[in-house]
mmCIF file of C-alpha atoms in Angstrom:
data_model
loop_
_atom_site.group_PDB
_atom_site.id
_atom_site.type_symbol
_atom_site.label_atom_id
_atom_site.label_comp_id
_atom_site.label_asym_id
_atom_site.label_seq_id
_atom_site.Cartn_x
_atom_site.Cartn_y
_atom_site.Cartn_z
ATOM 1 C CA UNK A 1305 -16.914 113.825 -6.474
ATOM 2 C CA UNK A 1306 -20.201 112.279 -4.955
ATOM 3 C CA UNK A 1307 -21.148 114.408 -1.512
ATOM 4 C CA UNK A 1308 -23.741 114.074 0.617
ATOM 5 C CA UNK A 1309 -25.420 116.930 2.729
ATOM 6 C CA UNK A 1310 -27.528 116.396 5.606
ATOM 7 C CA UNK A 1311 -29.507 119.234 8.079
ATOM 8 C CA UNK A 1312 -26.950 120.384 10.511
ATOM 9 C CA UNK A 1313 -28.373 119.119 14.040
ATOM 10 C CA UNK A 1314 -28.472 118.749 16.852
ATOM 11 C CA UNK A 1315 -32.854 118.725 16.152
ATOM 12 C CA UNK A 1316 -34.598 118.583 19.098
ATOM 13 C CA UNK A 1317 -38.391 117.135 19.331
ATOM 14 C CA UNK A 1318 -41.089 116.244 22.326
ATOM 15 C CA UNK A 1319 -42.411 112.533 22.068
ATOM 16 C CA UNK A 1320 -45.152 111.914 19.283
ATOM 17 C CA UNK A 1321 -44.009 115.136 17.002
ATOM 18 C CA UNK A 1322 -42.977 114.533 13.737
ATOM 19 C CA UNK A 1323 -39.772 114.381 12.345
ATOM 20 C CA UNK A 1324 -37.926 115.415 9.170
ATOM 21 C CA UNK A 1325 -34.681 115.320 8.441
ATOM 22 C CA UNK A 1326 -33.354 116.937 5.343
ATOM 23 C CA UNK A 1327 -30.666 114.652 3.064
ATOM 24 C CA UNK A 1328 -29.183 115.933 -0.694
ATOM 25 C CA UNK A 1329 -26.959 114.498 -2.877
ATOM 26 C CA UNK A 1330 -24.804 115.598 -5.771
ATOM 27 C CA UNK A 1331 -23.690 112.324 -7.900
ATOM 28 C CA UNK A 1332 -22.430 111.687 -10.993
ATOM 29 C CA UNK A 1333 -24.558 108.946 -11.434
ATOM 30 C CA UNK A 1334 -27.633 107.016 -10.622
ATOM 31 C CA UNK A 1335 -26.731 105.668 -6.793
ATOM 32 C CA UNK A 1336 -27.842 103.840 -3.956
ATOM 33 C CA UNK A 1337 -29.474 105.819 -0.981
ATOM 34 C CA UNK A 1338 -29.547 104.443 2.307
ATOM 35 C CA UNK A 1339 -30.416 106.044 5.911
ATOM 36 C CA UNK A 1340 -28.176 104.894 8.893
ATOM 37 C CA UNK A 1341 -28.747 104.563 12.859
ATOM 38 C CA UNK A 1342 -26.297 105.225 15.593
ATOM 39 C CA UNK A 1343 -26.892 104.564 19.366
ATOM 40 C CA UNK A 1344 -24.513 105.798 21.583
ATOM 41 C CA UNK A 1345 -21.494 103.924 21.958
ATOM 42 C CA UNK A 1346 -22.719 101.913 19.089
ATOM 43 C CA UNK A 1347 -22.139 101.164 15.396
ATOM 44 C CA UNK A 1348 -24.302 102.080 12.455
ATOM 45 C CA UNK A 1349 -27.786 99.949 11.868
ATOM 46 C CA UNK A 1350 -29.145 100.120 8.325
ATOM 47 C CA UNK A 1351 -32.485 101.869 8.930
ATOM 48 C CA UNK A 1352 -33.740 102.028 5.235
ATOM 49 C CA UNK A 1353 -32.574 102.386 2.113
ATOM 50 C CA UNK A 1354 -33.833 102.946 -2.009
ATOM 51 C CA UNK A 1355 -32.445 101.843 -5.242
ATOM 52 C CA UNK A 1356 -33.945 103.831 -7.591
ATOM 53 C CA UNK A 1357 -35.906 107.109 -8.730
ATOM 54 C CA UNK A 1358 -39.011 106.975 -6.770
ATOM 55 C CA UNK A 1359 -38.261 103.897 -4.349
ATOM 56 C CA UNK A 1360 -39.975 104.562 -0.875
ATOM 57 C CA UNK A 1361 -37.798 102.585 2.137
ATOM 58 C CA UNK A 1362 -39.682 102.443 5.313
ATOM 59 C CA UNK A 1363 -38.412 100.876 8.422
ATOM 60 C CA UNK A 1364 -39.692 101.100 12.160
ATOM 61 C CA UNK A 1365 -42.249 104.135 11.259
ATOM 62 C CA UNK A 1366 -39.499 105.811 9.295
ATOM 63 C CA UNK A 1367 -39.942 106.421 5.907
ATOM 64 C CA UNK A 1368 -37.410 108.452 3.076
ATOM 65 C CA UNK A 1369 -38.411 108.696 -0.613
ATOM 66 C CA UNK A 1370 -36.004 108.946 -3.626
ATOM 67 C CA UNK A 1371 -36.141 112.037 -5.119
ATOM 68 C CA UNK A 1372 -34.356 112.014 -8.241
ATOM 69 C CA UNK A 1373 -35.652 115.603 -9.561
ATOM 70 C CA UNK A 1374 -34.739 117.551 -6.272
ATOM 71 C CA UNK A 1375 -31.374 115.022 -5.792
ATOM 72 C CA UNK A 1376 -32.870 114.365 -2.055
ATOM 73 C CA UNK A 1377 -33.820 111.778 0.460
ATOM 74 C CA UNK A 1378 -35.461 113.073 3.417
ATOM 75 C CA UNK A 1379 -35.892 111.374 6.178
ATOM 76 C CA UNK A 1380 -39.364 111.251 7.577
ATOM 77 C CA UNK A 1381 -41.159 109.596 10.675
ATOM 78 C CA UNK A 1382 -44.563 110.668 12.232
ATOM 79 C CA UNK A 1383 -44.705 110.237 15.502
ATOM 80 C CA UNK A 1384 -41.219 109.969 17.072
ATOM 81 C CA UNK A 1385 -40.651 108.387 20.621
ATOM 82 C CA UNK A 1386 -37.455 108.707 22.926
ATOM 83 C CA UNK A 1387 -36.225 105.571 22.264
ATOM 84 C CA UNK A 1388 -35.390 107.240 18.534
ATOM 85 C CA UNK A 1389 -32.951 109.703 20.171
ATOM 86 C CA UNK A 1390 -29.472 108.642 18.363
ATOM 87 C CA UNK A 1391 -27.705 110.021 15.311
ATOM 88 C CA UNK A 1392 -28.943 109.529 11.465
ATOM 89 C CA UNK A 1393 -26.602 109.083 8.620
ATOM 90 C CA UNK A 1394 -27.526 109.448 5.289
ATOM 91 C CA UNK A 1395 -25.868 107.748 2.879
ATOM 92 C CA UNK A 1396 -24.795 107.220 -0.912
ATOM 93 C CA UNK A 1397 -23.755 104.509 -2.811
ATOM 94 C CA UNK A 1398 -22.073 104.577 -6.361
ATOM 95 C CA UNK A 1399 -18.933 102.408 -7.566
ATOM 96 C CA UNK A 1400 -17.253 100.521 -5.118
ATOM 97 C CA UNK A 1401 -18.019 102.738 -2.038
ATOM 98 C CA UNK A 1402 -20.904 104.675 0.213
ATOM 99 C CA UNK A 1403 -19.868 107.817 1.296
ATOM 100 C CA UNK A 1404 -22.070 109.295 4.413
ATOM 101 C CA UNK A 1405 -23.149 112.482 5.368
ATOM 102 C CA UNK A 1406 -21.631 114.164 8.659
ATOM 103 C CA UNK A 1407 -24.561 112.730 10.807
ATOM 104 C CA UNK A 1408 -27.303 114.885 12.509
ATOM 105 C CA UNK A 1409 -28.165 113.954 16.287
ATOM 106 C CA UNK A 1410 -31.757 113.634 16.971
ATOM 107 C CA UNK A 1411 -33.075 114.023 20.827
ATOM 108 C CA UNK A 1412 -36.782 113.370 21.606
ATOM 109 C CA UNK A 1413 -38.032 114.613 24.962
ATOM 110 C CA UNK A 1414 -40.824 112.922 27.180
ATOM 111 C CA UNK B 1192 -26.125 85.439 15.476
ATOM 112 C CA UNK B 1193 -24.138 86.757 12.600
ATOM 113 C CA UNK B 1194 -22.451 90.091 13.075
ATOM 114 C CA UNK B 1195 -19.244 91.541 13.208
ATOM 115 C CA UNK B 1196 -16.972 91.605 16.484
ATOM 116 C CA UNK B 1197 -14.899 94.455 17.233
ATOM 117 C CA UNK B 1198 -12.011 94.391 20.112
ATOM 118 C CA UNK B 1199 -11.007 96.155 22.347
ATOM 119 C CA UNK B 1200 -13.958 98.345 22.478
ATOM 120 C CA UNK B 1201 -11.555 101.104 24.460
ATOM 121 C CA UNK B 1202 -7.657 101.572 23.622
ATOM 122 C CA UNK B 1203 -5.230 103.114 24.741
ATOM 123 C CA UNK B 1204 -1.871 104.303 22.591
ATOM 124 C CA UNK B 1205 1.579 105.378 23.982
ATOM 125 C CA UNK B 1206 3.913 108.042 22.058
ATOM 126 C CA UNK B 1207 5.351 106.005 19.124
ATOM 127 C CA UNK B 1208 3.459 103.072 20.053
ATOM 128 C CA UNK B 1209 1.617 101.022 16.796
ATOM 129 C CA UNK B 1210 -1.670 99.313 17.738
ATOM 130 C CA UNK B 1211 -3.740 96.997 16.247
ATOM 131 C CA UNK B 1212 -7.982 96.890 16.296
ATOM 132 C CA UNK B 1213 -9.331 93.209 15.725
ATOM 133 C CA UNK B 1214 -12.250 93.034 13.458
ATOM 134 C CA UNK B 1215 -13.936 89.685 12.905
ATOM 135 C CA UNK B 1216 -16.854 88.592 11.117
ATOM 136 C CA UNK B 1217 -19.122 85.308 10.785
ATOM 137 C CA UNK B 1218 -21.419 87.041 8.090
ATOM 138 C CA UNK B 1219 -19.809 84.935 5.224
ATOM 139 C CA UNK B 1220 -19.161 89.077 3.597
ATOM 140 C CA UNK B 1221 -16.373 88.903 0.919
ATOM 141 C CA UNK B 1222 -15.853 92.676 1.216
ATOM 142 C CA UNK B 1223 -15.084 94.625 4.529
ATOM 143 C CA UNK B 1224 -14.118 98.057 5.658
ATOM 144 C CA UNK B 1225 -12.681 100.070 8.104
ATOM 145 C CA UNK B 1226 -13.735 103.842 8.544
ATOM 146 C CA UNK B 1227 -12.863 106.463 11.156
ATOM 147 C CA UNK B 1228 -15.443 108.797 13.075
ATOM 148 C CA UNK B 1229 -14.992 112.027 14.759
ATOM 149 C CA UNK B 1230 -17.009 114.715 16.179
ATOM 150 C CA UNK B 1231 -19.158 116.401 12.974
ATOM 151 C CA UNK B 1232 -17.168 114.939 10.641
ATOM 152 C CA UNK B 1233 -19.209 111.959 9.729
ATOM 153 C CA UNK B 1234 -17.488 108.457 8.624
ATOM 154 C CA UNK B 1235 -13.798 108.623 6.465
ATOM 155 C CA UNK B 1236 -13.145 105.684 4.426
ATOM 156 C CA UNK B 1237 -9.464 104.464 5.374
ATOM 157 C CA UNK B 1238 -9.419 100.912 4.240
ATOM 158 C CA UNK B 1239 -11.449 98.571 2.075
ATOM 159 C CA UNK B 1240 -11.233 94.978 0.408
ATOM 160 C CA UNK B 1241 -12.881 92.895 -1.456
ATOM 161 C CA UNK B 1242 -11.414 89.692 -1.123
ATOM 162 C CA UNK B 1243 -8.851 87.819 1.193
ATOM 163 C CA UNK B 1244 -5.081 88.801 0.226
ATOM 164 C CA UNK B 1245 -6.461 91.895 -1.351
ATOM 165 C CA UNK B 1246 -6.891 95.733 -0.156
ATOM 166 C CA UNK B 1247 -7.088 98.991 -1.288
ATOM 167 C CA UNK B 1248 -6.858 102.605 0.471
ATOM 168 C CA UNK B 1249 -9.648 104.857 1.105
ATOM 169 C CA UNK B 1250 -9.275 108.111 1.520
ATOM 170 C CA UNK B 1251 -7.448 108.499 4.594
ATOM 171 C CA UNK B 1252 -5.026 105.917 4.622
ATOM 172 C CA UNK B 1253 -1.866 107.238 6.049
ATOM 173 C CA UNK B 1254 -0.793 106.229 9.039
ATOM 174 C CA UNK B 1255 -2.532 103.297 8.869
ATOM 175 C CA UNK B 1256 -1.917 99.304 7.219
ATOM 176 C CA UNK B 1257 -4.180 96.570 7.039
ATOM 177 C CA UNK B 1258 -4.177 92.860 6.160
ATOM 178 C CA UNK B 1259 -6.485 90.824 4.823
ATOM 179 C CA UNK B 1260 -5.169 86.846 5.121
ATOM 180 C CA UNK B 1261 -8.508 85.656 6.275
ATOM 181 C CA UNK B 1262 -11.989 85.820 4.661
ATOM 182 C CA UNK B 1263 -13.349 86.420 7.876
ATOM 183 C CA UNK B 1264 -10.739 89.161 9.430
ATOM 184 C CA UNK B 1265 -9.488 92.210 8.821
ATOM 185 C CA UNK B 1266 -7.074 94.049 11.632
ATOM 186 C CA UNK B 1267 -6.399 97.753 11.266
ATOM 187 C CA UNK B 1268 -2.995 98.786 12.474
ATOM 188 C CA UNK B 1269 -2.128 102.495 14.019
ATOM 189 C CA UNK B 1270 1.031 103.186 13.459
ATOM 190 C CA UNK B 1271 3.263 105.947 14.791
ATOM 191 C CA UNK B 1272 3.002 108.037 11.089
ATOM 192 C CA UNK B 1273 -0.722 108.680 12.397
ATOM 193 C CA UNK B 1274 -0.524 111.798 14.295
ATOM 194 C CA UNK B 1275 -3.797 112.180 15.785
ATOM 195 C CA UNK B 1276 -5.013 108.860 16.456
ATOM 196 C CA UNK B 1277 -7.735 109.616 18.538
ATOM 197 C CA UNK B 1278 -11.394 108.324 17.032
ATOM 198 C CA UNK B 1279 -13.989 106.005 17.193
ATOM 199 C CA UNK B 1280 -13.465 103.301 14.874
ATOM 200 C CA UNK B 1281 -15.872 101.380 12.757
ATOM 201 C CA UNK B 1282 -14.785 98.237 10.757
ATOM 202 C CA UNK B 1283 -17.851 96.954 8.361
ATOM 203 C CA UNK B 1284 -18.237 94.832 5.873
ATOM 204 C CA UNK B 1285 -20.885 93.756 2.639
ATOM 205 C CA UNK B 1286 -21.594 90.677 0.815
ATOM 206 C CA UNK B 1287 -19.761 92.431 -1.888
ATOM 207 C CA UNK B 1288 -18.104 95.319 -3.090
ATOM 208 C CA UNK B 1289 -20.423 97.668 -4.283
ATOM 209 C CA UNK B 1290 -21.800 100.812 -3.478
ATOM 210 C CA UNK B 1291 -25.437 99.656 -3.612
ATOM 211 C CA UNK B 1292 -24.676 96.818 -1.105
ATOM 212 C CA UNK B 1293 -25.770 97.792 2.432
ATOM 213 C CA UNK B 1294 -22.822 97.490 4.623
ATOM 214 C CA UNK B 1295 -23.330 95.796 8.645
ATOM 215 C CA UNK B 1296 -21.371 97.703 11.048
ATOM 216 C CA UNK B 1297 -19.824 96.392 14.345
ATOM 217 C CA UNK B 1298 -19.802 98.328 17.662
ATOM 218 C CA UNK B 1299 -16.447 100.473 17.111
ATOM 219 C CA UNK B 1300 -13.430 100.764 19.074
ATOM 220 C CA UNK B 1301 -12.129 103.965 20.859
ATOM 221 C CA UNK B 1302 -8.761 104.991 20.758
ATOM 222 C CA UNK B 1303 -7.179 107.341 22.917
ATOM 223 C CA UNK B 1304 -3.468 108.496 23.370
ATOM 224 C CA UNK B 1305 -2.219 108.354 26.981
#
């Protein structure tokens, strides 16, 4: 079935490095890829997501390109600040559901 | 604002004890969702539907029962078959079913077993 595999965490950065976060997918298909947000104590916030070969989303300095050749959908930002410390989904979408990656935490030091 | 309301946001379950999680939404979403989180493991589908009156399971589904009799609602209910209870839980929903339809999430409830 569809799977999604995301960089184990937890990834830890200083403020203004830059960030990558590593996403593949194995699909039977031609899905959906989205990027999630998690705060703590929080739900999920769509942060970006792509519909097709190619698409660039780009949200809030974050960017992810879909990469249909390498089945992938990093997740990219350039300068990160603390206020991104929470924990990133990725995501896929094909038939009726998404199914998500197990999450990788992301802290960002002053 | 439109979102989705999620109550309580901490719970608390006795020994053979069902509960019930109240999700609401004013987003006008036909479909909706309910998914559990632990540590590492990501999000587990356990309960979707796409229309009032009308549910189907995910892929965790025992131990758990939902209802759908409102456009705008969707309880989850714990029951006693669920042995290990104890998660963060998400209800969602989407202006449709569909798996390129970004789903809004509310703020999860937590349920513990005393």
């Amino acid at each position: 079935g569809d799977s999604v595999t995301q960089m184990e965490g937890p990834v830890t950065l200083s403020e203004e490095a830059f960030l990558t976060i590593n996403c593949t997918y194995t699909a039977t298909g031609y899905p959906s890829l989205f990027w999630y947000v998690q705060y703590p104590g929080e739900g999920l916030q769509l942060l970006l997501k792509a519909t097709k070969a190619d698409d660039k989303g780009s949200n809030k300095g974050f960017e992810a390109t879909y990469r249909k050749e390498t089945t992938s959908f990093h997740l990219e930002k350039g300068s990160v600040q603390v206020s991104d410390s929470a924990v990133y989904f990725c995501a896929l979408g094909e038939g009726e559901k998404l199914v998500f990656g197990k999450g990788t935490k992301l802290t960002v030091n002053p | 604002d439109g979102g989705i309301t999620q109550s309580p946001k901490y719970l608390f379950r006795k020994e053979g004890q069902n509960v019930t999680l109240s999700c609401e939404q004013n987003l006008n979403h036909d479909a909706m969702y309910w998914y559990r989180q632990d540590p590492g493991q990501g999000l587990r589908l356990i309960y979707y539907s796409q229309i009032v009156n009308d549910f189907q399971k995910g892929d965790i589904a025992e131990g758990y029962s939902v209802s759908r009799e409102k456009k705008e609602s969707f309880p989850l209910t714990v029951t006693s078959a669920q042995k290990n209870p104890t998660a963060f839980y998400l209800c969602a929903s989407s202006i449709s079913l569909g798996g390129n339809q970004p789903q809004h999430f509310g703020d999860g409830t937590r349920l513990s077993i005393l």
